[in-house]
Amino acid sequence: MMDRFPSPPGEQAPTGAATGPAYTASAMVDERGMVTGWSEGARRLLGYVSSQVVGHPAARLLAEGIADAGEGVWRGAAGGRRWSGTVVLRHRDGRRLERRLLAHRRRPGGRHTEWLVVSAVAGEPDPPAGDAGSLTAEGLGEWVFRQSPSLLAVFDTGLRLVRANAGMQRALSLSEEEMRGLRLPEIAPDPVSDQAEAAMRLVVAGNEVQEMEACVGPAGVGAEYGWPASLAPLKDAGGRVRAVCLSAHHPLPGQLAGQRMQWLDEAKTRIGTTSDVQRTAQELTDVAVPRLADFAAVDLLPDVPRRGDDEPSVPAAVPLTLRRTAVASVVGAGPEVGESLRYPALSPVTRCVAEGRGAVYGAGDPAVAAWAEQDRQAVWLRESEVHSVMVVPVRGQDGVTLGTALLGRHRRREPFDAGDLAAAEELTFRAGVAMHAARRPAREHTTTMTLQRSLLPQTLPDQQALDIATRYLPAGGRAGVGGDWFDVIPLSGTRVALVVGDVVGHGIRASATMGRVRTAVRTLADVDLPPDELLTHLDDLVIHLSAEESGAEGAAESAGGIGTTCLYAVYDPVSRGLSLARAGHPPPAVVTPDGAVRFLDVPPGPPLGLGGLPFETFETELPAGSLLALYTDGLLAAREHDIDEALDQMFQALARPAGTLDAVCDRILTSMLAHRPDDDIALLVARTRSLDSGRVATWDVAFDPSAVARARQQATEQLTAWQLDEASFITELVVSELVTNAIRYGRPPVRLRLIHAGTTLICEVYDSAGTAPHMRRARVFDEGGRGLLLVGQLAQRWGSRHTIAGKTVWAEQFLEPD
């Protein structure tokens, strides 16, 4: 009978004595109450061997005097699927043993019903090494907390971390001591941390478990790679919540597959957003870390001899030199970008390039071991305790191998699998197609892209008014590159102009027209015209360009820019005022610091080149820290959704908090684009600053020549207060000349303003006359005429700007940095 009753999983064979390791006593009982199976654990507990029990009523094992009651218990349990309770058993030597039993009713193989009866017997185990205590419930609970495969952390009612198990410490890359007393958003700043903390507050307030679809995983906190999590209250004996337990669980296979597909769809839109090879490579590594790997690098082949139709030849399995083009890592180590790496002939990287196939390796793989002996890159992987390596070729659309992507895991315990390899191949293919298009485009596309890149800003200018991030995505269709552009133009008085425009058409003509229109905008901005006047002059220019280019061709692309749209905005950090006008262009979106998102109600003007219709300036005031998004209509013209849905998606992307403006740009593009756009997209996102009022000083000046001395004195005293005494000499001369000219040639009122903007000191004098100042060379016996010439020599820049009510003459001088 013992053969048909195997020991339950986890039951340990006894070693003879009643003491020693814990064990399980188990028996099988049929529907009649007869014992049909008897384990070694049961023999050890009660002293009966199998032959003495099997085939006999189970009630005989009960202590004398309660056997009849035992029969009643057994009949009562027969109607359920499980029974548990405490009974008194009779040992072979006559002793009475009170034991708690658990019985499961089952029908193995569809046959007759039987009961599996089990009882856990506590032993006296040896204490674990380094632990003098016994196997108590408290000790077991501590072991469970420390060694659980789930990620566990305990926060007090103030939402500050108290405990974190080893898995959570690895996930957050911090020890428990380093995190203790900090809130989760302080430990891992991320929107998901904020959501988790909000859920903790609900737990403390309502004593209910809160669930999150994604919170924290082996790669850290984040919506993209976090595991599902539960936030549960921990209560004392009185039922009062004393702490909150955060438990993150490994998702099920189906959940993992769904998450991976969703992540891939989003990740692919973040790769190939520009025509720059290095930028595309960096986008690939940034997408891979930390969601897919803890380390990712892209190594590309240098320019090599070509074969066929401009395709690079694939080298054989010989030592190979690649250039590190991009790298991303959770720890930040390894060869730097731009470094040349020589891989041995039999290394996984060389084999990947030669065979054109990806592969996954363990740290103990012979290929990796041989590689580590010869190559310092592999040595670095070993020293960083990378346990799983994946090498994937970067190929273009025609199968041309451009290099490899090298990925490793050391923080995440699970090795790369086939699903990871398939995901990496999708990402590298997308990157390879973009790189190949950049390396081997058609001749006209190359010329157009080169022309357009030369016309767009290569770097953003230094200024004090705005934090700015930009993106430009060329169209992915056959139409070719269009004429979208953006610009950032510093103006006088610490103001900054933002420009976004879209020239009709595609190709070289559109890019060339864009360059001419952009140059005109910069020229008109330098004159400091109001937005509506600037667009009026720009409208005239486009009409002239159209007249020049109209001819026999009559093509749309030779229309000189008729239909071009433009948005021109000027932001003043002193007043926090924003003035803007638009010509046929979509209105900008703004996000105030309280999270509210709206469009600015800028009056719509006609596209440029139509003539005869007015433009109107819209003015508003923005709180410091407001987010301003300017874009071209390609962002709203994706095939997957209509315009209303596109606007909703953009609003949602802007409303979500982000650490950087680059993250805002990436989030907008990721949420709104599932593929390369059909039209060019220019995106400019700016966060407003305000100049501290203590950095601005303004005085009304009496309209009398005697007031010049007082103005000089006020300026000198202010510089002393700003600790800028070294600038006093030049500033006195500039103030004296500008105030004298305003009183001599202008009209009251006259105002003097000084602005201390970082390393720049600005002196401005306003009067209500509309006459423009002119610099002239004084003759030998002239008593005047040298003022503006002197200002031009002393200041780095000077000029004037006009308004309806008068003009302001200004001069800037650079200060030595602190």
C-alpha atoms as one frame of an Amber mdcrd trajectory, in Angstrom:
protein
   0.000   0.000   0.000   2.954   2.289   0.483   3.677   2.194  -3.270   0.357
   3.888  -4.084   0.931   6.607  -1.493   4.049   8.621  -2.337   5.316  11.183
   0.151   3.895  14.651  -0.452   6.254  17.216  -1.986   8.488  18.734   0.631
   8.166  15.830   3.100  11.555  14.927   4.493  12.590  11.380   5.294  13.057
  11.034   9.033  16.322  10.013  10.561  14.950   7.987  13.432  14.327  10.357
  16.324  11.294  12.453  17.098  13.499  15.484  17.272  15.365  16.948  14.301
  14.021  18.661  11.185  10.300  19.405  10.874   8.282  16.921   8.850   4.763
  16.126   7.657   2.707  13.139   8.754   0.174  12.101   6.103  -2.326   9.366
   5.459  -4.941   8.398   2.878  -8.509   7.517   3.978 -11.281   6.261   1.705
 -14.971   7.190   1.826 -15.687   4.378   4.291 -13.180   5.810   6.749 -10.602
   3.065   6.110  -6.899   3.912   6.003  -5.536   3.212   2.507  -2.149   4.882
   2.756   0.376   5.557   5.496   3.504   7.705   5.186   6.835   7.377   6.931
   6.061  10.684   8.628   2.869   9.169  10.078   4.874   6.193  11.380   7.323
   8.605  12.930   4.518  10.550  14.627   2.385   7.684  16.016   4.772   4.711
  15.964   2.602   2.408  13.780   4.104   0.831  10.691   2.028   0.682   7.514
   0.910  -2.936   7.931  -0.568  -2.138  11.353  -2.803   0.679  10.039  -3.645
   0.217   6.346  -6.998  -1.537   5.924  -8.212  -0.580   9.362 -10.679   2.183
  10.369  -9.054   5.558  10.813 -11.118   6.086  13.974  -8.966   3.482  15.727
  -6.174   6.034  15.715  -8.170   8.327  17.960  -7.693   8.256  21.699  -9.904
   5.862  23.631 -13.207   7.321  24.702 -13.591   9.657  21.727 -13.572   7.166
  18.860 -17.360   7.361  18.457 -17.164  11.148  18.404 -14.448  10.829  15.790
 -16.758   8.832  13.564 -19.278  11.666  13.807 -16.661  14.249  12.850 -15.640
  12.161   9.879 -19.235  11.804   8.615 -19.760  15.548   9.039 -16.680  16.360
   7.002 -17.699  14.043   4.175 -19.993  16.694   2.676 -17.235  19.262   2.086
 -14.022  19.501   0.064 -11.729  20.354   2.972 -11.783  19.948   6.733  -9.462
  21.153   9.454  -9.527  20.777  13.201  -7.747  19.561  16.306  -8.058  15.923
  17.440  -6.436  13.711  20.079  -4.531  10.803  18.547  -3.305   7.629  20.202
   0.380   6.766  19.954   1.368   3.110  19.721   2.881   3.332  23.189  -0.386
   4.640  24.614   0.449   8.336  24.770  -2.208  10.845  23.793  -1.109  13.416
  21.153  -3.186  16.488  20.397  -2.659  17.338  16.739  -4.157  19.769  14.250
  -5.167  17.991  11.035  -5.966  19.264   7.560  -7.911  16.961   5.233  -8.433
  17.468   1.497 -11.125  15.600  -0.381 -10.067  14.598  -3.876 -10.851  12.242
  -6.723  -7.520  11.183  -8.277  -7.782  10.061 -11.903 -11.589  10.368 -11.797
 -11.858   7.291  -9.565 -13.472   6.909  -6.134 -13.249   9.732  -3.623 -10.518
   9.695  -0.981  -9.110  12.016   1.645  -5.547  13.206   2.063  -4.949  13.931
   5.741  -1.832  15.855   6.733  -0.338  17.221   9.941   2.771  19.381  10.242
   5.150  18.312  12.987   7.542  20.953  14.310  11.057  19.758  14.886  14.119
  21.256  16.491  16.291  22.368  13.582  19.823  23.566  13.949  19.943  27.343
  13.917  21.099  28.865  10.604  24.708  29.901  10.324  25.246  33.240  11.998
  21.831  33.082  13.710  21.700  31.797  17.283  17.916  32.002  17.429  15.379
  29.274  16.861  12.998  28.858  13.964  10.317  31.120  15.439   7.417  32.711
  13.608   9.139  36.045  13.993  12.338  34.644  12.524  10.502  33.084   9.601
   8.686  36.348   8.963  11.992  38.165   8.819  13.393  35.596   6.380  10.299
  35.899   4.189  10.664  39.664   4.109  14.338  39.557   3.279  14.296  36.718
   0.743  10.917  37.146  -0.944  11.090  37.161  -4.758   8.704  40.108  -4.633
  10.014  43.608  -4.096   8.949  44.705  -0.607   9.160  48.004   1.222   7.454
  49.310   4.360   6.581  52.994   4.828   5.363  54.587   8.046   2.193  56.668
   8.196   4.291  59.694   7.276   5.066  57.805   4.023   8.769  57.556   4.854
  10.623  54.309   4.209  11.233  52.083   7.217  12.227  48.749   5.681  13.201
  47.474   2.232  14.049  43.911   1.308  17.036  42.932  -0.813  15.036  42.938
  -4.034  13.799  46.468  -3.458  17.298  47.638  -2.566  18.630  46.185  -5.827
  15.790  47.718  -7.825  16.396  51.186  -6.413  20.210  50.800  -6.328  20.286
  52.028  -2.739  20.780  50.306   0.587  18.086  50.315   3.224  20.197  52.637
   5.365  20.503  55.099   2.483  16.740  55.165   1.912  15.449  55.029   5.479
  13.444  58.129   6.381  12.929  59.246   2.770   9.685  59.333   0.785   9.457
  57.323  -2.429   9.475  60.436  -4.698  12.641  61.470  -2.897  14.256  58.072
  -3.403  13.226  57.676  -7.051  11.864  60.901  -8.575   9.331  59.823 -11.193
   5.632  60.416 -11.877   4.997  56.801 -10.875   6.534  57.517  -7.460   4.074
  60.375  -7.035   1.189  58.075  -8.000   2.376  55.432  -5.544   2.607  57.964
  -2.730  -0.914  59.188  -3.497  -2.116  55.588  -3.266  -0.314  55.210   0.083
  -2.241  58.178   1.436  -5.482  56.440   0.482  -4.320  53.305   2.278  -3.519
  55.253   5.462  -6.815  57.123   5.281  -9.120  54.310   4.228  -7.426  51.093
   5.365  -7.993  49.590   1.899  -5.533  47.868  -0.397  -4.614  49.886  -3.480
  -3.414  48.274  -6.719  -1.089  49.727  -9.380  -0.599  48.306 -12.863   3.064
  49.316 -12.931   5.188  50.692 -10.139   8.689  49.359  -9.458  10.626  46.542
 -11.084  14.201  45.251 -11.157  15.180  48.207 -13.341  13.754  50.800 -10.962
  10.622  52.920 -10.689   8.763  53.674 -13.920   5.594  53.108 -15.882   7.441
  51.406 -18.746   9.234  48.679 -16.811   7.636  48.579 -13.364   5.898  45.464
 -12.042   2.307  45.433 -10.807   2.192  46.446  -7.152  -0.096  46.277  -4.135
  -0.148  48.839  -1.342  -1.595  47.282   1.813  -2.167  48.597   5.347  -0.225
  47.056   8.247  -2.351  47.234  11.394  -1.650  46.756  15.080  -3.722  44.597
  17.430  -6.230  47.400  17.809  -6.830  47.632  14.055  -5.067  50.949  13.635
  -2.936  51.413  10.515   0.681  51.709  11.603   2.444  51.347   8.250   1.981
  50.678   4.520   3.553  47.729   2.720   4.464  48.154  -0.952   4.740  44.784
  -2.665   5.671  44.574  -6.362   5.136  41.228  -8.035   6.644  39.743 -11.184
   3.943  40.030 -13.866   2.425  36.948 -15.452   3.678  35.808 -18.888   0.608
  37.203 -20.604   1.066  40.538 -18.861   4.747  40.592 -19.806   3.934  39.980
 -23.455   1.344  42.746 -23.451   3.695  45.166 -21.729   6.474  44.311 -24.148
   4.268  44.937 -27.190   3.034  48.241 -25.803   6.561  49.309 -24.944   7.846
  48.336 -28.384   5.129  50.351 -30.109   6.038  53.413 -28.048   9.791  52.859
 -28.225   9.916  52.619 -32.015   8.471  56.102 -32.376  11.381  57.474 -30.329
  14.038  56.112 -32.701  15.001  57.881 -35.906  13.511  61.266 -35.053  16.357
  63.048 -36.844  18.618  62.413 -39.832  21.679  62.330 -37.590  23.319  58.901
 -37.266  24.770  59.500 -33.803  21.487  60.896 -32.503  19.648  57.827 -33.827
  22.174  55.512 -32.164  21.767  57.361 -28.873  17.987  57.141 -29.157  18.351
  53.363 -29.542  20.453  53.010 -26.387  18.245  55.388 -24.396  15.181  53.326
 -25.306  16.902  50.054 -24.355  18.103  51.207 -20.906  16.708  50.439 -18.420
  13.581  48.824 -19.895  15.392  46.097 -21.825  18.960  46.121 -20.493  21.159
  47.645 -17.812  23.811  48.555 -20.387  23.530  49.244 -24.117  26.071  50.438
 -26.669  25.972  50.951 -30.434  29.233  50.327 -32.296  29.212  51.224 -35.996
  31.504  50.358 -38.857  33.603  53.273 -40.100  33.482  54.267 -43.763  34.595
  51.143 -45.648  34.975  50.241 -49.353  31.618  50.093 -51.060  30.199  47.415
 -53.295  27.302  47.491 -55.720  24.837  50.279 -55.254  26.617  52.190 -52.495
  26.239  49.266 -50.051  28.996  48.739 -47.500  30.682  45.351 -47.701  30.303
  43.080 -44.670  33.673  42.048 -43.247  34.539  38.417 -42.684  35.265  36.899
 -39.252  38.536  38.735 -38.751  39.555  41.284 -36.117  37.147  44.143 -36.541
  37.391  47.831 -35.663  34.178  49.614 -34.761  33.529  53.083 -33.398  31.528
  53.540 -30.204  28.689  55.778 -31.399  26.335  55.754 -28.417  26.130  54.282
 -24.940  23.651  54.219 -22.057  24.075  52.502 -18.703  22.493  52.477 -15.278
  25.987  52.764 -13.784  27.784  54.759 -16.476  30.959  52.908 -17.414  32.758
  51.350 -20.365  34.415  52.880 -23.441  33.301  56.416 -24.223  31.499  57.654
 -27.309  33.905  58.262 -30.179  36.433  55.660 -29.055  37.624  53.073 -31.587
  37.261  49.472 -30.414  39.092  46.531 -31.959  37.189  43.297 -31.462  38.974
  39.901 -31.748  38.099  37.569 -34.614  36.106  35.107 -32.504  34.327  37.624
 -30.281  30.506  37.631 -30.241  30.548  41.135 -31.740  32.685  40.141 -34.738
  30.634  37.004 -35.255  27.439  39.072 -35.173  28.703  41.425 -37.894  30.000
  38.575 -40.054  26.883  36.398 -39.773  24.318  39.186 -39.552  22.456  37.418
 -36.729  21.797  38.303 -33.118  22.624  35.998 -30.209  22.343  35.765 -26.436
  25.255  34.652 -24.246  25.667  33.841 -20.584  28.642  35.074 -18.586  30.048
  31.543 -18.533  29.677  30.953 -22.262  33.002  29.801 -23.833  32.734  32.507
 -26.493  32.452  35.197 -23.806  35.260  33.627 -21.757  37.600  33.576 -24.781
  36.583  37.144 -25.592  37.348  38.285 -22.048  40.904  37.000 -22.305  41.677
  39.179 -25.316  39.488  42.267 -25.170  39.298  44.930 -22.481  35.670  45.634
 -23.378  34.765  42.103 -22.334  36.911  42.522 -19.224  34.818  45.539 -18.295
  31.638  43.510 -18.732  33.041  40.838 -16.448  34.179  43.298 -13.783  30.730
  44.887 -13.809  29.251  41.437 -13.056  27.245  41.331 -16.275  25.645  37.887
 -16.300  23.780  38.029 -19.621  24.946  39.531 -22.924  23.038  40.125 -26.154
  24.603  41.191 -29.450  22.301  42.283 -32.282  23.275  43.531 -35.769  22.217
  47.023 -36.810  21.008  46.590 -40.375  19.436  48.848 -42.933  16.260  48.105
 -44.847  18.222  46.295 -47.581  19.996  44.054 -45.097  23.185  46.103 -45.079
  25.020  45.663 -41.765  26.092  48.978 -40.295  27.340  47.766 -36.915  26.082
  46.127 -33.733  24.118  46.834 -30.595  25.692  45.322 -27.474  23.423  44.893
 -24.445  24.078  43.522 -20.960  22.293  42.822 -17.704  23.833  42.916 -14.245
  21.179  44.491 -12.029  18.265  42.463 -13.338  18.618  38.841 -12.321  16.755
  37.226 -15.213  18.878  36.562 -18.342  17.930  37.706 -21.818  15.461  35.382
 -23.527  14.102  34.875 -27.027  11.476  37.568 -26.504  14.169  40.067 -25.522
  16.176  39.160 -28.621  13.138  39.647 -30.866  12.428  43.032 -29.252  16.040
  44.144 -29.661  16.012  43.097 -33.327  12.914  45.222 -33.960  14.505  48.247
 -32.337  17.852  47.861 -34.093  16.142  47.379 -37.435  14.247  50.636 -36.992
  17.455  52.397 -36.016  19.338  50.780 -38.910  16.795  51.929 -41.470  17.092
  55.509 -40.197  20.904  55.335 -40.162  21.056  53.836 -43.637  18.768  56.568
 -44.956  21.117  59.120 -43.440  24.242  57.384 -44.811  22.980  56.546 -48.266
  20.161  58.879 -49.346  19.346  59.946 -52.837  21.508  62.773 -54.098  18.756
  65.400 -54.000  17.607  64.264 -50.571  21.183  64.573 -49.329  21.515  68.049
 -50.766  18.159  69.109 -49.349  18.921  67.768 -45.893  22.362  69.366 -45.908
  20.861  72.684 -46.961  18.105  72.482 -44.379  20.430  71.494 -41.535  22.637
  74.447 -42.401  19.662  76.792 -42.246  18.203  75.534 -38.961  19.810  76.663
 -35.679  22.800  74.479 -34.885  22.821  75.559 -31.232  20.376  77.555 -29.186
  21.597  81.021 -28.137  22.375  81.897 -24.538  19.594  83.912 -22.932  18.000
  84.424 -19.520  14.300  84.345 -20.356  13.446  80.760 -21.284  14.518  77.131
 -20.954  14.113  75.610 -24.413  14.104  72.201 -26.104  13.442  71.539 -29.795
  12.818  68.634 -32.153  12.768  68.433 -35.936  11.445  65.338 -37.767  11.690
  65.235 -41.570   8.852  63.610 -43.474   9.092  59.861 -44.023   7.308  59.683
 -47.365   8.507  60.215 -50.931   7.663  63.888 -50.894  11.046  64.717 -49.438
  12.137  67.251 -46.894   9.873  70.253 -46.501  10.356  73.811 -45.300   9.446
  73.674 -41.612  11.693  75.686 -39.319  12.032  77.130 -35.851  14.221  79.847
 -34.388  15.163  81.443 -31.073  16.256  85.110 -31.303  17.526  87.122 -28.317
  16.193  90.664 -28.269  17.037  93.749 -26.275  16.035  94.069 -22.624  16.491
  90.288 -21.953  13.500  89.521 -24.189  13.483  86.524 -26.526  11.615  85.912
 -29.778  10.348  82.426 -30.648   9.538  81.585 -34.250   7.963  78.535 -35.864
   7.093  78.423 -39.543   6.141  76.130 -42.417   6.948  76.857 -46.060   4.672
  75.103 -48.534   6.091  72.322 -50.686   9.031  69.940 -50.372  12.492  69.592
 -51.757  15.350  71.991 -52.411  13.114  74.911 -53.437  11.101  74.695 -50.218
  14.290  74.535 -48.135  15.807  77.460 -49.999  12.644  79.520 -49.576  12.587
  78.611 -45.909  16.144  79.939 -45.585  15.207  83.246 -47.174  12.087  83.655
 -45.013  13.978  82.717 -41.845  16.706  85.241 -42.653  14.073  87.920 -43.185
  12.491  87.124 -39.814  15.836  87.468 -38.048  16.476  90.799 -39.819  13.061
  92.172 -38.911  13.422  90.902 -35.345  16.689  92.814 -35.041  14.719  95.987
 -35.823  12.543  95.057 -32.825   9.206  95.308 -34.591   6.013  94.243 -32.809
   4.735  90.802 -33.909   1.913  92.101 -36.106   4.179  94.583 -37.921   6.853
  91.946 -38.420   4.355  89.578 -40.072   3.106  92.417 -42.271   6.636  93.054
 -43.574   7.163  89.306 -43.964   3.951  89.052 -45.972   5.291  91.699 -48.378
   8.560  89.790 -48.717   6.804  86.528 -49.633   4.758  88.368 -52.261   8.007
  89.714 -53.776   9.595  86.234 -53.718   6.585  84.815 -55.506   6.761  87.531
 -58.162  10.463  86.776 -58.741   9.955  83.026 -59.107   6.715  83.006 -61.089
   7.480  81.960 -64.636   6.947  79.280 -67.165   7.114  76.467 -64.598   4.164
  77.687 -62.567   4.676  74.788 -60.152   3.602  74.869 -56.585   7.172  74.515
 -55.420   8.201  77.597 -57.339   5.484  79.761 -55.857   7.957  81.640 -53.717
   6.398  80.592 -50.447   2.786  81.686 -50.973   0.777  79.926 -48.286   3.689
  79.891 -45.838   2.577  79.953 -42.200   4.415  81.553 -39.312   4.003  82.177
 -35.590   6.097  84.943 -34.001   6.152  85.380 -30.219   8.135  87.669 -27.886
   8.551  86.917 -24.183   9.741  89.487 -21.620  11.054  87.947 -18.350  10.874
  91.303 -16.571   7.120  91.754 -17.019   6.408  88.052 -17.775   4.474  89.365
 -20.755   4.051  87.375 -23.961   3.040  89.048 -27.220   2.467  87.052 -30.388
   0.835  87.022 -33.788   0.248  84.251 -36.298  -0.102  83.987 -40.033  -2.144
  80.897 -40.884  -0.322  78.917 -38.200  -1.797  76.727 -35.410  -2.009  78.536
 -32.051   0.483  77.607 -29.325  -0.452  75.575 -26.263   0.446  76.725 -22.763
   0.608  74.801 -19.485   0.515  76.925 -16.334   2.317  75.745 -13.169  -0.988
  74.464 -11.731  -1.205  71.940 -14.604  -3.959  73.636 -16.623  -3.516  73.264
 -20.395  -5.072  75.582 -22.970  -4.541  77.158 -26.351  -3.688  80.850 -26.441
  -6.474  82.696 -28.172  -4.252  84.362 -30.783  -6.346  85.960 -33.532  -5.911
  83.968 -36.753  -4.181  85.792 -39.567  -3.976  84.712 -43.218  -1.005  82.702
 -44.529   1.867  84.763 -45.874   1.865  85.863 -49.494  -1.815  86.711 -49.871
  -1.484  90.426 -49.070  -4.014  93.037 -48.057  -5.211  91.381 -44.826  -4.141
  92.529 -41.343  -2.406  90.652 -38.564  -3.169  91.254 -34.892  -0.932  91.033
 -31.829  -2.212  89.082 -28.829  -0.785  89.913 -25.403  -0.951  87.942 -22.169
   0.976  87.438 -18.937   2.362  84.015 -18.003   3.387  82.894 -14.515   7.016
  81.881 -14.161   7.408  78.186 -14.890   4.704  78.083 -17.554   5.245  75.689
 -20.450   4.819  76.989 -23.995   4.563  74.595 -26.973   4.993  75.863 -30.546
   4.720  73.372 -33.427   3.979  72.951 -37.120   0.844  71.278 -38.431   2.629
  68.022 -39.301   2.290  67.105 -35.632  -1.511  67.131 -35.945  -1.738  65.420
 -39.331  -0.922  61.803 -38.408  -2.997  59.223 -40.273  -4.231  57.374 -37.181
  -6.462  60.064 -35.688  -8.494  63.159 -36.493  -7.559  66.657 -35.432  -9.611
  66.641 -32.210  -8.054  63.381 -31.064  -4.597  64.719 -31.913  -5.194  67.837
 -29.839  -6.440  65.752 -26.905  -3.327  63.572 -27.068  -1.080  66.622 -27.149
  -2.891  68.139 -24.156  -2.530  64.899 -22.193   1.185  64.700 -22.991   1.731
  68.304 -21.924  -0.262  67.931 -18.716   1.832  65.040 -17.389   4.785  66.232
 -15.287   8.265  65.624 -16.687  11.734  66.207 -15.346  13.172  67.898 -18.430
  11.934  69.711 -21.524  13.592  67.046 -23.677  11.354  64.516 -21.945   8.330
  66.700 -22.762   9.305  66.770 -26.458   9.841  63.011 -26.545   6.547  62.364
 -24.765   4.602  64.541 -27.225   6.127  62.788 -30.232   5.729  59.327 -28.702
   2.080  59.823 -27.825   1.100  61.350 -31.162   3.167  59.422 -33.708   3.144
  55.707 -34.440   5.375  56.000 -37.520   7.540  58.487 -39.388   5.294  61.500
 -40.148   3.973  62.220 -43.636   4.878  65.886 -43.235   7.803  67.590 -41.523
   7.397  68.409 -37.851   9.068  71.261 -35.997   8.472  71.346 -32.252   9.693
  73.978 -29.795   8.931  73.715 -26.059   9.901  76.533 -23.690   9.554  77.037
 -19.942   9.285  80.676 -18.859  11.538  82.299 -16.296  11.038  85.607 -14.542
  13.748  88.097 -13.745  13.932  88.878 -10.038  12.541  92.341  -9.365  15.676
  93.010  -7.352  17.611  92.821 -10.635  15.632  95.683 -12.236  15.734  99.355
 -11.242  13.563 102.075 -12.832  13.508 105.862 -12.302  11.395 108.696 -13.740
  13.713 111.452 -14.977  12.689 115.108 -14.883  12.607 116.706 -18.325  15.412
 119.131 -17.476  19.144 119.024 -18.337  19.973 119.314 -14.651  18.378 115.901
 -14.065  21.244 114.157 -15.892  23.550 114.392 -12.863  20.866 112.899 -10.613
  20.337 110.044 -13.085  24.071 109.273 -13.052  24.071 109.238  -9.258  21.068
 106.909  -9.066  22.680 104.504 -11.508  25.967 104.496  -9.560  24.215 103.855
  -6.255  22.304 100.954  -7.784  25.483  99.394  -9.143  27.001  99.608  -5.666
  23.956  97.793  -4.282  24.440  95.111  -6.939  28.177  94.967  -6.138  29.017
  96.020  -9.691  31.256  98.978  -8.868  33.707  97.978 -11.601  31.026  98.817
 -14.170  30.297 102.270 -12.760  32.605 104.271 -15.017  31.176 103.024 -18.321
  27.628 103.016 -16.982  27.866 106.666 -15.881  28.971 107.695 -19.386  26.244
 105.638 -21.081  23.509 106.950 -18.754  24.720 110.512 -19.209  24.658 110.329
 -23.018  21.326 108.484 -23.358  19.469 110.664 -20.832  20.940 113.856 -22.347
  19.766 112.831 -25.848  16.284 111.964 -24.559  15.921 115.386 -22.919  17.513
 117.271 -25.831  15.769 115.543 -28.758  12.832 113.671 -27.225   9.633 114.400
 -25.358   8.548 113.697 -21.804   8.076 111.485 -19.960  11.630 110.126 -19.700
  12.426 106.941 -17.807  15.743 105.275 -16.989  15.949 101.520 -16.388  18.893
  99.297 -15.425  18.677  95.486 -15.780  21.235  93.155 -14.222  20.831  89.924
 -16.228  23.599  87.545 -15.228  26.734  88.579 -17.080  25.005  91.445 -18.870
  24.152  94.951 -17.672  21.508  96.747 -19.730  20.841 100.479 -19.656  17.556
 101.673 -21.221  16.179 105.213 -21.619  12.607 105.762 -22.792  10.963 108.934
 -24.101   7.684 109.497 -25.920   9.143 110.899 -29.155   9.091 108.728 -32.258
  12.293 110.055 -33.804  15.032 107.444 -34.190  18.550 108.155 -32.869  21.389
 108.232 -35.423  25.084 107.936 -34.903  27.152 110.557 -36.776  30.764 111.641
 -36.847  31.301 115.097 -35.274  33.459 117.655 -37.068  36.466 119.244 -35.417
  34.710 122.318 -34.012  31.317 120.697 -33.271  30.299 120.868 -29.602  28.027
 117.777 -29.860  27.437 114.749 -31.996  29.802 112.394 -30.197  27.352 110.861
 -27.681  26.094 107.795 -29.550  29.523 107.258 -31.079  30.909 107.085 -27.540
  28.103 104.707 -26.475  28.834 102.486 -29.457  32.502 102.312 -28.442  31.856
 101.587 -24.761  28.971  99.093 -25.007  28.983  95.685 -26.676  25.618  96.382
 -28.332  23.213  99.282 -28.583  20.044 100.093 -30.467  16.488 101.336 -30.205
  13.018  99.889 -30.300   9.804 101.717 -31.034   6.295 101.405 -29.696   3.113
 103.321 -30.459   3.825 105.596 -27.487   7.505 106.318 -28.109  10.937 104.676
 -28.244  13.553 103.092 -25.998  17.288 103.490 -26.626  19.340 100.745 -24.989
  22.944  99.705 -24.527  24.402  96.431 -23.223  27.745  95.847 -21.591  29.185
  92.494 -20.622  30.245  91.857 -17.047  33.014  89.642 -15.803  31.520  86.345
 -14.523  31.505  85.893 -10.742
